Tab-separated table of C-alpha atoms and ligand atoms in Angstrom:
chain	number	residue	atom	x	y	z
A	15	MET	CA	-53.433	60.586	-43.031
A	16	SER	CA	-51.532	59.092	-40.129
A	17	ILE	CA	-50.793	55.564	-38.940
A	18	GLU	CA	-51.235	54.575	-35.318
A	19	VAL	CA	-48.928	51.868	-34.029
A	20	GLU	CA	-48.921	50.266	-30.590
A	21	PHE	CA	-45.460	49.737	-29.084
A	22	ILE	CA	-45.562	46.803	-26.705
A	23	THR	CA	-42.890	47.076	-24.045
A	24	GLY	CA	-42.553	46.964	-20.299
A	25	ASN	CA	-39.852	49.659	-20.472
A	26	GLU	CA	-41.051	53.264	-20.401
A	27	HIS	CA	-37.606	54.627	-21.365
A	28	LYS	CA	-37.739	52.651	-24.585
A	29	PHE	CA	-41.189	54.002	-25.352
A	30	ARG	CA	-40.160	57.624	-24.761
A	31	GLU	CA	-36.989	57.338	-26.829
A	32	LEU	CA	-38.734	55.644	-29.725
A	33	ALA	CA	-41.666	58.071	-29.690
A	34	ALA	CA	-39.253	61.027	-29.851
A	35	ALA	CA	-37.206	59.472	-32.663
A	36	LEU	CA	-40.316	58.682	-34.714
A	37	LYS	CA	-41.679	62.161	-34.200
A	38	GLU	CA	-38.444	63.590	-35.539
A	39	ALA	CA	-38.379	61.256	-38.537
A	40	ALA	CA	-42.067	61.182	-39.445
A	41	GLY	CA	-43.719	64.154	-37.739
A	42	ASP	CA	-47.426	63.576	-37.172
A	43	ALA	CA	-47.661	60.899	-39.860
A	44	VAL	CA	-46.958	58.175	-37.289
A	45	ARG	CA	-48.546	58.065	-33.844
A	46	LEU	CA	-46.972	55.727	-31.330
A	47	ARG	CA	-49.076	54.443	-28.465
A	48	TRP	CA	-47.657	52.568	-25.497
A	49	ARG	CA	-49.077	49.179	-24.522
A	50	ARG	CA	-47.372	48.313	-21.273
A	51	GLN	CA	-47.221	44.565	-21.524
A	52	ARG	CA	-44.593	41.922	-20.957
A	53	TYR	CA	-44.304	38.994	-23.340
A	54	THR	CA	-42.208	35.838	-23.384
A	55	GLU	CA	-38.653	36.525	-24.484
A	56	VAL	CA	-37.534	33.228	-25.939
A	57	GLN	CA	-33.949	32.134	-25.537
A	58	ALA	CA	-32.717	32.445	-29.113
A	59	GLY	CA	-29.528	33.030	-31.070
A	60	SER	CA	-30.405	36.473	-32.414
A	61	LEU	CA	-32.410	39.573	-31.544
A	62	GLU	CA	-34.376	39.005	-34.776
A	63	GLU	CA	-35.565	35.569	-33.618
A	64	VAL	CA	-36.683	36.997	-30.265
A	65	VAL	CA	-38.648	39.720	-32.041
A	66	LEU	CA	-40.282	37.348	-34.538
A	67	HIS	CA	-41.362	35.076	-31.715
A	68	ALA	CA	-42.782	38.017	-29.758
A	69	LEU	CA	-44.770	39.117	-32.796
A	70	GLU	CA	-46.393	35.687	-32.947
A	71	GLU	CA	-47.505	36.028	-29.353
A	72	VAL	CA	-48.868	39.579	-29.146
A	73	GLU	CA	-52.262	40.595	-30.468
A	74	GLY	CA	-53.265	43.677	-32.415
A	75	GLU	CA	-53.602	45.093	-35.933
A	76	ALA	CA	-50.628	47.478	-35.882
A	77	VAL	CA	-48.092	46.389	-33.295
A	78	LEU	CA	-44.422	46.987	-32.668
A	79	VAL	CA	-41.951	45.208	-30.374
A	80	GLU	CA	-38.233	45.728	-29.857
A	81	ASP	CA	-35.381	43.585	-28.638
A	82	ALA	CA	-32.138	45.376	-27.899
A	83	GLY	CA	-28.726	44.246	-26.722
A	84	LEU	CA	-25.151	45.141	-25.914
A	85	PHE	CA	-22.491	43.210	-27.827
A	86	VAL	CA	-18.984	43.404	-26.335
A	87	SER	CA	-16.129	42.465	-28.693
A	88	ALA	CA	-13.706	41.119	-26.065
A	89	LEU	CA	-16.524	38.872	-24.771
A	90	ASN	CA	-17.290	37.539	-28.264
A	91	GLY	CA	-20.555	39.451	-28.421
A	92	PHE	CA	-21.773	38.668	-24.891
A	93	PRO	CA	-24.204	39.609	-23.355
A	94	GLY	CA	-25.958	40.073	-26.752
A	95	VAL	CA	-29.309	38.274	-26.700
A	96	TYR	CA	-28.841	37.707	-22.959
A	97	SER	CA	-28.556	41.449	-22.216
A	98	ALA	CA	-31.765	41.706	-20.178
A	99	TYR	CA	-30.915	38.721	-17.964
A	100	VAL	CA	-27.323	39.850	-17.496
A	101	HIS	CA	-28.463	43.331	-16.587
A	102	GLU	CA	-30.913	41.968	-14.017
A	103	THR	CA	-28.306	39.705	-12.468
A	104	ILE	CA	-24.853	41.326	-12.582
A	105	GLY	CA	-25.715	44.694	-14.135
A	106	SER	CA	-23.341	47.116	-15.805
A	107	GLU	CA	-20.944	46.619	-12.872
A	108	GLY	CA	-20.668	42.972	-13.872
A	109	ILE	CA	-19.673	43.931	-17.414
A	110	LEU	CA	-17.041	46.299	-15.991
A	111	ARG	CA	-15.702	43.478	-13.800
A	112	MET	CA	-15.449	41.104	-16.769
A	113	LEU	CA	-13.497	43.722	-18.696
A	114	ARG	CA	-11.120	44.617	-15.869
A	115	GLY	CA	-7.587	44.798	-17.331
A	116	GLU	CA	-8.948	44.355	-20.874
A	117	ARG	CA	-7.640	46.888	-23.395
A	118	ASP	CA	-10.107	46.043	-26.142
A	119	ARG	CA	-13.191	47.938	-24.925
A	120	ARG	CA	-15.107	47.889	-28.230
A	121	ALA	CA	-18.836	47.279	-28.058
A	122	CYS	CA	-21.960	47.738	-30.101
A	123	MET	CA	-25.548	48.449	-29.112
A	124	VAL	CA	-28.224	46.993	-31.356
A	125	SER	CA	-31.953	47.525	-31.637
A	126	VAL	CA	-34.241	45.310	-33.687
A	127	LEU	CA	-37.750	46.652	-34.126
A	128	GLY	CA	-40.434	44.243	-35.278
A	129	LEU	CA	-43.591	45.611	-36.871
A	130	ARG	CA	-46.738	43.655	-37.710
A	131	LEU	CA	-49.305	45.530	-39.787
A	132	GLY	CA	-52.213	43.215	-40.529
A	133	GLU	CA	-50.518	40.121	-41.972
A	134	GLU	CA	-47.292	41.866	-42.927
A	135	VAL	CA	-44.202	41.513	-40.705
A	136	ARG	CA	-41.105	43.726	-41.065
A	137	LEU	CA	-37.881	44.044	-39.069
A	138	PHE	CA	-35.712	47.176	-38.765
A	139	ARG	CA	-32.202	47.009	-37.330
A	140	GLY	CA	-30.200	49.896	-35.894
A	141	GLU	CA	-26.652	49.752	-34.522
A	142	VAL	CA	-24.230	52.116	-32.837
A	143	GLN	CA	-20.561	51.277	-32.387
A	144	GLY	CA	-18.685	52.434	-29.330
A	145	ARG	CA	-16.705	51.319	-26.301
A	146	ILE	CA	-17.178	50.362	-22.686
A	147	ALA	CA	-16.136	52.997	-20.141
A	148	HIS	CA	-13.831	52.144	-17.219
A	149	ARG	CA	-16.454	53.071	-14.654
A	150	MET	CA	-20.150	53.917	-14.558
A	151	ARG	CA	-20.781	57.553	-15.483
A	152	GLY	CA	-23.978	59.615	-15.755
A	153	GLU	CA	-27.481	59.653	-14.386
A	154	HIS	CA	-29.646	59.677	-17.504
A	155	GLY	CA	-31.056	56.885	-19.595
A	156	PHE	CA	-31.288	53.284	-18.421
A	157	GLY	CA	-29.755	49.836	-18.740
A	158	TYR	CA	-26.171	49.897	-20.008
A	159	ASP	CA	-26.184	53.643	-20.781
A	160	PRO	CA	-23.762	54.503	-17.898
A	161	VAL	CA	-21.032	52.306	-19.406
A	162	PHE	CA	-21.542	52.867	-23.148
A	163	ILE	CA	-19.549	55.562	-24.991
A	164	PRO	CA	-20.489	55.984	-28.665
A	165	ALA	CA	-17.609	56.076	-31.182
A	166	GLY	CA	-15.959	59.455	-31.587
A	167	CYS	CA	-17.309	60.734	-28.261
A	168	ASP	CA	-16.051	60.990	-24.681
A	169	ALA	CA	-19.352	60.948	-22.788
A	170	THR	CA	-21.449	57.909	-21.977
A	171	PHE	CA	-25.081	57.812	-23.139
A	172	ALA	CA	-26.060	58.331	-19.485
A	173	GLU	CA	-24.034	61.553	-19.361
A	174	ALA	CA	-25.247	62.877	-22.696
A	175	PRO	CA	-28.892	62.077	-23.447
A	176	GLU	CA	-28.821	64.529	-26.402
A	177	LEU	CA	-26.098	62.378	-27.945
A	178	LYS	CA	-28.165	59.264	-27.435
A	179	ALA	CA	-31.199	60.947	-29.028
A	180	LYS	CA	-29.086	61.797	-32.067
A	181	LEU	CA	-27.191	58.624	-32.811
A	182	SER	CA	-28.439	55.679	-30.806
A	183	HIS	CA	-29.200	52.209	-32.141
A	184	ARG	CA	-32.894	52.912	-31.402
A	185	LYS	CA	-32.808	56.194	-33.313
A	186	ARG	CA	-31.323	54.449	-36.343
A	187	ALA	CA	-33.878	51.631	-36.280
A	188	ALA	CA	-36.647	54.226	-35.829
A	189	GLU	CA	-35.505	56.091	-38.950
A	190	LYS	CA	-35.842	52.924	-41.016
A	191	LEU	CA	-39.243	52.201	-39.510
A	192	ALA	CA	-40.401	55.769	-40.223
A	193	GLU	CA	-39.219	55.532	-43.815
A	194	TYR	CA	-41.240	52.350	-44.295
A	195	LEU	CA	-44.394	53.715	-42.657
A	196	LEU	CA	-44.157	56.925	-44.686
A	197	SER	CA	-43.764	54.910	-47.895
A	198	LEU	CA	-47.108	53.228	-47.182
A	199	GLN	CA	-48.812	56.591	-47.046
A	200	ARG	CA	-47.513	57.936	-50.357
B	316	LIG	P1	-39.037	45.014	-23.159
B	316	LIG	O1	-40.253	44.953	-22.288
B	316	LIG	O2	-39.272	45.866	-24.396
B	316	LIG	O3	-38.442	43.677	-23.513
B	316	LIG	P2	-36.505	45.420	-21.773
B	316	LIG	O4	-36.026	46.519	-20.885
B	316	LIG	O5	-36.503	44.010	-21.259
B	316	LIG	O6	-37.945	45.847	-22.311
B	316	LIG	P3	-34.718	44.571	-23.943
B	316	LIG	O7	-34.985	43.145	-23.658
B	316	LIG	O8	-34.833	45.024	-25.351
B	316	LIG	O9	-35.664	45.543	-23.093
B	316	LIG	O10	-33.307	45.033	-23.437
B	316	LIG	C1	-32.260	44.162	-23.116
B	316	LIG	C2	-31.376	44.806	-22.090
B	316	LIG	O11	-30.626	45.840	-22.703
B	316	LIG	C3	-32.103	45.414	-20.899
B	316	LIG	O12	-31.363	45.169	-19.738
B	316	LIG	C4	-32.119	46.886	-21.207
B	316	LIG	O13	-32.060	47.653	-20.011
B	316	LIG	C5	-30.843	47.050	-22.023
B	316	LIG	N1	-31.046	48.107	-23.015
B	316	LIG	C6	-31.964	48.122	-23.998
B	316	LIG	N2	-31.914	49.262	-24.681
B	316	LIG	C7	-30.927	50.000	-24.103
B	316	LIG	C8	-30.428	51.293	-24.326
B	316	LIG	O14	-30.922	52.087	-25.240
B	316	LIG	N3	-29.425	51.727	-23.549
B	316	LIG	C9	-28.909	50.948	-22.573
B	316	LIG	N4	-29.350	49.731	-22.282
B	316	LIG	C10	-30.359	49.246	-23.044
């Protein structure tokens, strides 16, 4: 038996990364389909609230949405829930500018996946700690990947996609999601 889930996102990178992570964690037991659709991202205080609101808006029997963000310690967690808007406006360069001269480069990337299966709603959170590079590095990935270096590493996610596939916030959230979906099939 396998479960088919529709991942609703306008971002193809997110779809590819999540599909690969789920495949690794659940094999053929979970099939992820991509529904390329944008939905309203409410202005809220947490990624969880954004996801819960999105799940109220989208239709479907087995649907998944994700809200992700970059939380920079020296900026008290900014851009956080505003990550998409900040990326569209000032980009990763803007984050580098705000951190110019700052020694505390710590940051965290977070993914919150929201699943609705019939009436049941579940959230799965994944985090990866790291730091902000001093300049943009690497060609792979998307979003803030060129400036994010996971803890214990020297390369940014954009320089080392294999590293991102192994330990990203999305990978960690996907493992929790896979565990839940597999538990339904036992
Ligand atoms: P949706 O259609 O799924 O909302 P999105 O690209 O708007 O796609 P988010 O709102 O979840 O995705 O992402 C917020 C911002 O964080 C956005 O600018 C992304 O590019 C960036 N981001 C998300 N995941 C990332 C990742 O794995 N690495 C680097 N940046 C990421």
